XYZ file of C-alpha atoms in Angstrom:
494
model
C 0.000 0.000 0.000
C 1.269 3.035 -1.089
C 1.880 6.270 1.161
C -1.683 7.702 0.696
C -3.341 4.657 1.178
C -4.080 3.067 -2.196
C -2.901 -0.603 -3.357
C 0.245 -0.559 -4.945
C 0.151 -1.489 -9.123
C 1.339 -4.434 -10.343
C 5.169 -3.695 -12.118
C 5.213 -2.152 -15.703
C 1.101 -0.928 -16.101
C 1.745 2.758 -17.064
C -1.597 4.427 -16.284
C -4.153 3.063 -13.673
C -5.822 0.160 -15.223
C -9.181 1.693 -14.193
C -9.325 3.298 -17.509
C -9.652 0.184 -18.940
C -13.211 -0.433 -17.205
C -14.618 2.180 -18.071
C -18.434 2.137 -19.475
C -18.755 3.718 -22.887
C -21.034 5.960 -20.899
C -18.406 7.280 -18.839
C -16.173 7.934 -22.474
C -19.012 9.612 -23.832
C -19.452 12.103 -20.643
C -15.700 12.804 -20.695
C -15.716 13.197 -24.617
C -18.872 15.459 -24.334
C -16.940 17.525 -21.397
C -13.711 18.174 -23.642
C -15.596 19.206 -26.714
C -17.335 21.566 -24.668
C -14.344 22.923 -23.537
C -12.956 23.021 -26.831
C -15.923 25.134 -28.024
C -15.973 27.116 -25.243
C -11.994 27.957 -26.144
C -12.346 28.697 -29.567
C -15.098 30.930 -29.032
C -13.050 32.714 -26.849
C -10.121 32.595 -29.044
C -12.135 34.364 -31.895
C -13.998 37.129 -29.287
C -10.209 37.593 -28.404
C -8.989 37.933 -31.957
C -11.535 40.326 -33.262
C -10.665 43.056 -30.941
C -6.896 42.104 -31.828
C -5.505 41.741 -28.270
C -3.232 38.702 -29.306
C -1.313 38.545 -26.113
C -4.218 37.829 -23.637
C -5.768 35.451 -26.507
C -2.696 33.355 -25.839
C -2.825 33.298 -22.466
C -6.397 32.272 -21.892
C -5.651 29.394 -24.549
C -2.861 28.138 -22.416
C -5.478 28.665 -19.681
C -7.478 26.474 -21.694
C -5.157 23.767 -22.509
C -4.458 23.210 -18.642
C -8.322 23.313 -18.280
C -8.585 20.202 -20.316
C -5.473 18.488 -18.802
C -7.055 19.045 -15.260
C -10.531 17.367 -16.609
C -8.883 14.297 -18.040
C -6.589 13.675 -15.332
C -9.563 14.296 -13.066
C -11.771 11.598 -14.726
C -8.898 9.063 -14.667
C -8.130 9.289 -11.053
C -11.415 9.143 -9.861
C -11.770 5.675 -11.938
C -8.494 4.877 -10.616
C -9.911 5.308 -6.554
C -13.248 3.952 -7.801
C -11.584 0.335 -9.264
C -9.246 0.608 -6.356
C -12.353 0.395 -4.011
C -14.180 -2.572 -5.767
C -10.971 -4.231 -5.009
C -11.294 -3.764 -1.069
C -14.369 -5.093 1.249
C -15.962 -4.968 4.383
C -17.456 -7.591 6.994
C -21.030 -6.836 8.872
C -22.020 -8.088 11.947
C -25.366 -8.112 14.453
C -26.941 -5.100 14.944
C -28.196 -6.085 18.440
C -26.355 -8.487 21.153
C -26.959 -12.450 20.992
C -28.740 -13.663 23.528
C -27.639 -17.186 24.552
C -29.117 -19.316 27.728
C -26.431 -21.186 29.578
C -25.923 -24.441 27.870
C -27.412 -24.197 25.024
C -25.721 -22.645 21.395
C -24.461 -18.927 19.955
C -24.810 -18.023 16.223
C -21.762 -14.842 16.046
C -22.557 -13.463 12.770
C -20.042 -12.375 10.563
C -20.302 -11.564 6.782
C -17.627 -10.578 3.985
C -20.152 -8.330 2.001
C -18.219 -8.175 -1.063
C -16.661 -11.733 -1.010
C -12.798 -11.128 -3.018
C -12.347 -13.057 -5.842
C -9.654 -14.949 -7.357
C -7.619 -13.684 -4.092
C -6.820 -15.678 -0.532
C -7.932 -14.370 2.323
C -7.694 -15.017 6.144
C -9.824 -14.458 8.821
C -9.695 -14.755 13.087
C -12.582 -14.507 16.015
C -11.149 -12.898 19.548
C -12.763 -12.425 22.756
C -12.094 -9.113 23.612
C -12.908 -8.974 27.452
C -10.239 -11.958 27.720
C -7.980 -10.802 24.898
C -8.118 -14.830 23.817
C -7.907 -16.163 20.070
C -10.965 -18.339 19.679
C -10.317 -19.476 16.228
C -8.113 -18.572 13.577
C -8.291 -19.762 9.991
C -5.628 -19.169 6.804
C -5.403 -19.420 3.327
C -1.971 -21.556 2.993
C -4.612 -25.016 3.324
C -3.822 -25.613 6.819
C -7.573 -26.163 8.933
C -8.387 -23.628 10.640
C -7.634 -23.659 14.606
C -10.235 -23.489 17.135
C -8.977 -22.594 20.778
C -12.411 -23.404 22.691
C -14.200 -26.252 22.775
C -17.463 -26.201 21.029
C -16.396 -23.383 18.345
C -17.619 -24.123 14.496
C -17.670 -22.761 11.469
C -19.995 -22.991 8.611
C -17.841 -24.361 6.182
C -19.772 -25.088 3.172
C -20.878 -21.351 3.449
C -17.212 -19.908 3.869
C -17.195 -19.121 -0.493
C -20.064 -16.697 0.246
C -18.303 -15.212 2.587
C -20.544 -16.153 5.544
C -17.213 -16.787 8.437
C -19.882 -16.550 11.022
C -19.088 -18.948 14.400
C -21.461 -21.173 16.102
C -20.506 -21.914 19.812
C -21.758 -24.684 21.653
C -22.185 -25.382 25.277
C -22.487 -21.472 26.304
C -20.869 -20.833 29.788
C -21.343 -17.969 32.106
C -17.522 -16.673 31.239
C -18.465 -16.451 27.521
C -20.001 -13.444 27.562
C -18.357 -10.453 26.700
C -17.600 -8.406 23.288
C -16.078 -10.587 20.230
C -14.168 -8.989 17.331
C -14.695 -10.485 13.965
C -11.173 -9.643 11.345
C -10.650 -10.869 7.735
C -7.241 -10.152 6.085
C -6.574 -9.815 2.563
C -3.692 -8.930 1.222
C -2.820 -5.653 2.435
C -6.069 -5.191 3.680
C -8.236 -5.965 6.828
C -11.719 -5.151 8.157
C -13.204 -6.151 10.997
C -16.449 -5.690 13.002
C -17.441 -5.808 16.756
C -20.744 -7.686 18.772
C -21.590 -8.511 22.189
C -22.671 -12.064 23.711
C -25.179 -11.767 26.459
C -25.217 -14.756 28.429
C -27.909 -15.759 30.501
C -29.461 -18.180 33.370
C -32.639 -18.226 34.522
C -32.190 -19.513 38.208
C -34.354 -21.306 40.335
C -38.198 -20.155 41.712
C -37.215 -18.076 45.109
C -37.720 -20.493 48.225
C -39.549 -18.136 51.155
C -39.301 -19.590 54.443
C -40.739 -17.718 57.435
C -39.360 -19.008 61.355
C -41.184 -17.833 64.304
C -39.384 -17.009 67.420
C -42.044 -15.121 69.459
C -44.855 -13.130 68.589
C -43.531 -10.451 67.196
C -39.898 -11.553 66.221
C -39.869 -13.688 62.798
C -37.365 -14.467 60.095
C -38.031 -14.726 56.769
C -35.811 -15.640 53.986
C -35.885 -15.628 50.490
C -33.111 -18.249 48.574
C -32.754 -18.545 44.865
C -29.492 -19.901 42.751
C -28.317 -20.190 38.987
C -28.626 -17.042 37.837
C -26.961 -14.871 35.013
C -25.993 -12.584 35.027
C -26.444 -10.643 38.560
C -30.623 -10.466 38.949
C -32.314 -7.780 40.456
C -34.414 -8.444 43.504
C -37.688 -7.057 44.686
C -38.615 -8.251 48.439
C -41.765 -6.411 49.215
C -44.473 -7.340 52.091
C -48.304 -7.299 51.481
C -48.862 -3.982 50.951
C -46.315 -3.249 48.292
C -43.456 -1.740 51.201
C -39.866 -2.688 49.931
C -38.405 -4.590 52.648
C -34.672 -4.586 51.323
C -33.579 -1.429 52.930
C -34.191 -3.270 56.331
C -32.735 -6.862 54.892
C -29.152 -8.710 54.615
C -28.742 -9.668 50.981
C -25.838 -11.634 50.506
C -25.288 -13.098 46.889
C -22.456 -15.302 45.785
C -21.095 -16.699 42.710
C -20.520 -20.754 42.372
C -17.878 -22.432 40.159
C -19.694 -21.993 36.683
C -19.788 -18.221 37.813
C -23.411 -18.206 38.546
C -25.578 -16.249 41.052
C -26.909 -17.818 44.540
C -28.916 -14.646 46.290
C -29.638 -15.310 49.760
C -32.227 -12.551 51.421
C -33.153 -12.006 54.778
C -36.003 -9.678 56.582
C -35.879 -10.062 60.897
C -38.912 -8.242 62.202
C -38.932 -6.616 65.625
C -42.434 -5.004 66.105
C -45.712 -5.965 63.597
C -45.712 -9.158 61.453
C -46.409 -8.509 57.495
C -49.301 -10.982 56.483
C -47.488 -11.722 53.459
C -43.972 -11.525 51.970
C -42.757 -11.691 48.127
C -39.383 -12.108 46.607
C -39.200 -11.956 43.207
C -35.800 -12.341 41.077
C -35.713 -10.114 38.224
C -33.147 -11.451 34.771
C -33.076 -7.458 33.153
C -31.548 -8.820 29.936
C -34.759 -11.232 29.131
C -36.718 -9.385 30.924
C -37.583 -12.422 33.221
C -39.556 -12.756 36.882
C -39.575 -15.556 39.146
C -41.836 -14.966 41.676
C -42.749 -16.640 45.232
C -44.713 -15.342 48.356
C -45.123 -16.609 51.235
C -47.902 -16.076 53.798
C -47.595 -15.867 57.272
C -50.604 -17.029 58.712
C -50.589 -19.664 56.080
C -47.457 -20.940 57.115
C -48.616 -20.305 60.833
C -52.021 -20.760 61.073
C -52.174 -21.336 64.762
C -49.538 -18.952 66.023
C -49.801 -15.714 67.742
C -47.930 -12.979 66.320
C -48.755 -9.280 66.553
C -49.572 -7.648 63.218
C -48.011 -4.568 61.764
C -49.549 -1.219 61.930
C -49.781 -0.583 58.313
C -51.115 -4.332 57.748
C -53.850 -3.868 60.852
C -55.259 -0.307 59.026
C -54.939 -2.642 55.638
C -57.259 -5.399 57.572
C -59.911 -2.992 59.029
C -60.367 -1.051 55.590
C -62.710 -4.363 54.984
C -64.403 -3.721 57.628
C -68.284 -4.060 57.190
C -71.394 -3.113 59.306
C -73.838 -5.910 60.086
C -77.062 -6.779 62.116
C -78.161 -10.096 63.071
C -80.780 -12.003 61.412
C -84.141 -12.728 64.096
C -85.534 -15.361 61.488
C -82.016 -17.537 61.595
C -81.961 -16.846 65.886
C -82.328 -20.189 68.067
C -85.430 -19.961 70.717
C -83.269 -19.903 73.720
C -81.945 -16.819 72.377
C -82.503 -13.251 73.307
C -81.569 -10.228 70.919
C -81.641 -6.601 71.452
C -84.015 -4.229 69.467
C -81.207 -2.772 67.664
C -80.159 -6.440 66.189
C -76.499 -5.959 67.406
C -76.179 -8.232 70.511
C -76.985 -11.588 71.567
C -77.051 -13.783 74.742
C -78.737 -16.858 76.122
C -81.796 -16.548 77.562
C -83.930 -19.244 80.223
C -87.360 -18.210 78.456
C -87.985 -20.503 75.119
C -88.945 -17.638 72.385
C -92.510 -19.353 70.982
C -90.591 -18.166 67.205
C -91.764 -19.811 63.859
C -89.828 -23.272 63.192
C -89.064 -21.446 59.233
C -86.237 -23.060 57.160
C -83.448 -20.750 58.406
C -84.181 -21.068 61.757
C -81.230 -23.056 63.971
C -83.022 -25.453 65.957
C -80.188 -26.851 68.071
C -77.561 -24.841 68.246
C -77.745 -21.646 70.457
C -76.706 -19.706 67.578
C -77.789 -16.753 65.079
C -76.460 -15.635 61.866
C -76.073 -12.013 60.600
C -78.123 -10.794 58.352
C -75.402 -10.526 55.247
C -73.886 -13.136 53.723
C -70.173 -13.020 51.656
C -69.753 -15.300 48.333
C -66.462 -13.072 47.575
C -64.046 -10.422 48.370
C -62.897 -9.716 52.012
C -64.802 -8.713 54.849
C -64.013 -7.750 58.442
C -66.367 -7.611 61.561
C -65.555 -7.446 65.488
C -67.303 -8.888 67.831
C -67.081 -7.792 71.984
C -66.931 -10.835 74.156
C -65.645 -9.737 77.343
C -67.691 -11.033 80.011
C -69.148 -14.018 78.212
C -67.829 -17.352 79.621
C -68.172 -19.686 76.483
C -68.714 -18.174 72.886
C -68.246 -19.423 69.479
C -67.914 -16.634 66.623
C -67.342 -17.453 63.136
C -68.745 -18.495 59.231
C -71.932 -20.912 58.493
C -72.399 -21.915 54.929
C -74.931 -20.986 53.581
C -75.607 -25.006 52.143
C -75.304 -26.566 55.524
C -78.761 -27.978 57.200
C -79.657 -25.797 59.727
C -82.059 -28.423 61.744
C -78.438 -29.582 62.688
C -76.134 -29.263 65.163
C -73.194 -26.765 63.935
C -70.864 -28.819 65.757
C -71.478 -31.631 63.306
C -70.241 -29.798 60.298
C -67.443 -28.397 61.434
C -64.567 -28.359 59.182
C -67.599 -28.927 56.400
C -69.849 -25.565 56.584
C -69.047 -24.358 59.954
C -65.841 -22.642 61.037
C -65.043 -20.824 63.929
C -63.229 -19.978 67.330
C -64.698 -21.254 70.456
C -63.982 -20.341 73.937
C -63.900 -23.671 75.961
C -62.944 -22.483 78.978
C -60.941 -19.490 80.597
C -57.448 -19.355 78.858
C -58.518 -22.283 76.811
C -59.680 -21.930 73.282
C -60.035 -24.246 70.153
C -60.351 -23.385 66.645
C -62.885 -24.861 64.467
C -61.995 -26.310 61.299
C -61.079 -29.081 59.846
C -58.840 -30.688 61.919
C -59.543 -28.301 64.613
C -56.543 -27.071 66.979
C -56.830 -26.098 70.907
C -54.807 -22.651 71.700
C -53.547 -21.695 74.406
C -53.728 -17.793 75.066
C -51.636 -15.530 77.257
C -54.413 -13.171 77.489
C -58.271 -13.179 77.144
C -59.282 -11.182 74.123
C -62.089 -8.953 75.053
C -62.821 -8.054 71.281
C -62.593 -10.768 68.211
C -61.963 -9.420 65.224
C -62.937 -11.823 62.199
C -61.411 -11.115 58.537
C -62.726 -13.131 56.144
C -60.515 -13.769 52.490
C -63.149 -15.172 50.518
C -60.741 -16.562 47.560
C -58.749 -18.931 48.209
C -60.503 -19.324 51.250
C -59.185 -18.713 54.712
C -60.778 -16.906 57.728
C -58.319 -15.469 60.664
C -59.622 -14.109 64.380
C -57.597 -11.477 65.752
C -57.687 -9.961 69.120
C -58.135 -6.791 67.898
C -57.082 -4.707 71.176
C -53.928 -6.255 70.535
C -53.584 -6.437 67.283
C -52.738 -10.186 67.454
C -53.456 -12.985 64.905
C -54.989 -15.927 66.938
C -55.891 -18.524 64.471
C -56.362 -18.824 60.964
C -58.996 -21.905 59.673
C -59.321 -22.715 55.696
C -62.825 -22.248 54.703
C -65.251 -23.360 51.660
C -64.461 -20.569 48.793
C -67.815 -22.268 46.713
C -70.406 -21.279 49.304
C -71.924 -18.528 50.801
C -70.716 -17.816 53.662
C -73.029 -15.931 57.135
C -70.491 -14.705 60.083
C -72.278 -16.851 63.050
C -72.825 -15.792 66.755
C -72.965 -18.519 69.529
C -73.114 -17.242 72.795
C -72.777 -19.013 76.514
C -76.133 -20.364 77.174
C -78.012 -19.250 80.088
C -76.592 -19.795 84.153
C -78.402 -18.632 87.065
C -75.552 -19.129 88.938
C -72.954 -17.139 86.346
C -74.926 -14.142 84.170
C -72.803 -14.033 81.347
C -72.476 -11.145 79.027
C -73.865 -10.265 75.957
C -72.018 -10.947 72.318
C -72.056 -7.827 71.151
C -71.364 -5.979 67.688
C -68.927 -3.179 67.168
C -69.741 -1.312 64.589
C -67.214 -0.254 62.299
C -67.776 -0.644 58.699
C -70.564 1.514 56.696
């Protein structure tokens, strides 16, 4: 290559060969040019010679001459640079990063886009994050050499000029920026694309441990992934929970990700926790969440602020129903209390009625969405407050279908409580409630008492989500020797 950059000319050629290529269009414009010219001089020349000034008529001629010598020698260098050019090329790559899942194959894409002819040429692949030669091919008829495992070339496309690499058995460590270079002669061109790698890890694991009521751990694993994931560790209502969390994430021997999360909470219990692991380059979410009183359904834990004001936004108003009450009952005017009376009520026997159970349902029934009531028990030695579907047979004894249509929480005796369901658990308490609150997730199905002075979850029993479902209020039947309290509603919700 010569000191402005153009390909040197083979020994003896005279004048650039371009000349030789030319299209009898391109003669014709340059023959049309220097005629022009011509005329344009000789008109000149004879304006100049009829007003007889013979020495500037010479000089523009010479003017003229070098006018033509400048046009011709302009035409034949641009065909010189223009031939010169056909003669060189250029490769293309990607114009977007591969995307390749660990283990699986890589198409790098490399094209010659004006394959040389009649010419050898060479051509290498480099990782440029490692500065490694991953294959390397020439044009003396050695093969070409491949320095990582797994690296191909499409050989029966190589004429074309397709040099494009295949790589098999994609590894975390693979990814990175790759340079693509063909030689030829005295010239090289070469183009540069980027390898994203990826791993989509495993489905976070959530585990929740329960030291006391309100200290719990809860952990969120997940492992495999590439490259580093994003995490989003959020409790029920949406609160990120990372700014008050250990995250610890490591890398194993194939260089992916193992994230390890951890939330400790000192004060209120979130109902429900999520961890979700975030791939940016796929744009990829694996998401778990883990409920506490799922996990816990028996356990006493205080509940957070936030999550208690979430809870008692459901909060509905309701009366009880007189047609559903049991004889032995006795309700106030205002249909928002209930205790056991001595007198038999001479009431209509009517379908709804319960006949053996000292019981009465409220007037409103749930088939879906949430609800929350509270009920006031202080004072009342043995209650039962909870959900009657709306299929069961009401001639029955509730007691018979519990676990079936009939959930609930029962005082048995002081300190000593059971919760209905099916199977049922006994509780222990460390302190009476004096209010029950009730909160009722219709889908999937679970129903939680709280002692709602406390803010404490109690119990949480798994109810029918297919039925229709009446809050039900048993209270203590009558004792002359121990008056017992009225159940009484608290109204709360409109």
């Amino acid at each position: 290559m010569n000191a402005v950059g153009l390909p040197n000319q083979a020994a003896g050629r005279l004048f650039p060969h371009g000349v030789l290529s030319w299209s009898p269009q391109a003669w014709e414009a340059l023959t049309v040019t220097v005629i022009a010219v011509s005329v344009t001089s000789w008109i000149a020349f004879r304006k100049i010679s009829s007003d007889g000034s013979v020495s500037v008529w010479r000089r523009r001629l010479a003017v003229e001459i070098l006018l033509q010598v400048v046009l011709l020698g302009g035409a034949m260098l641009i065909s010189y640079w223009n031939t010169a050019n056909l003669e060189l090329f250029r490769v293309k790559g990607p114009d977007h990063p591969t995307v390749a899942l660990v283990g699986a194959s890589a198409v790098l894409n490399c094209t010659v886009v004006s394959p040389i002819q009649d010419r050898g040429w060479d051509f290498e692949w480099r990782n440029l994050r490692t500065q490694d030669v991953i294959l390397t091919c020439d044009d003396q008829g050695e093969p070409c050499q491949s320095f990582r495992d797994g690296t191909h070339l499409f050989g029966d496309q190589l004429e074309a000029g397709n040099v494009s690499v295949r790589l098999e058995g994609i590894r975390a460590s693979d990814a990175g920026r790759y340079q693509c270079t063909v030689f030829s002669g005295t010239h090289t061109s070469s183009v540069v694309m980027d390898l994203s790698v990826v791993a989509l890890g495993t489905k976070p694991s959530v585990s929740i441990e329960q030291f006391n009521e309100s200290s719990f751990l809860y952990t969120c694993r997940s492992e495999g992934w590439f490259p580093e994931p994003a995490i989003i560790w959020k409790d029920s209502e949406g609160k990120s929970l990372l700014p008050l969390s250990t995250v610890t994430k490591t890398t194993d021997e194939e260089g992916l990700y193992r994230l390890e999360v951890q939330h400790w909470t000192a004060q209120g219990v979130p109902t429900s926790v999520t961890c979700i692991v975030h791939n940016r380059v796929n744009n990829v979410k694996k998401v778990s969440t883990a409920c506490t009183r799922e996990q816990f359904p028996y356990s006493q834990f205080h509940v957070g602020e936030t999550e208690w004001r979430h809870i008692q936004s459901f909060s509905v108003s309701l009366r009880l129903d007189a047609d559903t009450a049991n004889p032995w009952l006795a309700l106030s005017e205002d249909l928002i209390s209930v205790v056991g009376d001595s007198l038999h009520h001479p009431v209509p026997s009517t379908p709804n009625r319960l006949q053996l159970s000292p019981c009465v349902l409220a007037s409103r029934g749930f088939s879906s969405g949430r609800a929350y009531w509270e009920a006031e028990v202080a004072g009342n030695p043995a209650w039962e407050l909870g959900l009657l579907g709306e299929k069961a047979h009401r001639k029955a004894g509730v007691e018979g279908l519990a676990g079936i249509s009939f959930w609930a929480l029962s005082r048995l005796g002081e300190m000593e409580y059971r919760a209905v369901g099916s199977p049922g658990q006994t509780l222990v308490l460390s302190e009476e409630p004096t209010v029950v609150g009730l909160y009722l997730i219709h889908q999937p199905g679970r129903l939680s008492f709280f002692d709602a002075d406390r803010q404490l979850h109690l119990s949480t029993v798994t109810v029918d989500p297919t039925d229709r479902l009446y809050p039900i209020f048993c209270p203590a039947p009558w004792d002359r020797q121990r008056p017992a309290e009225p159940l009484r509603l608290r109204r709360r919700g409109p």
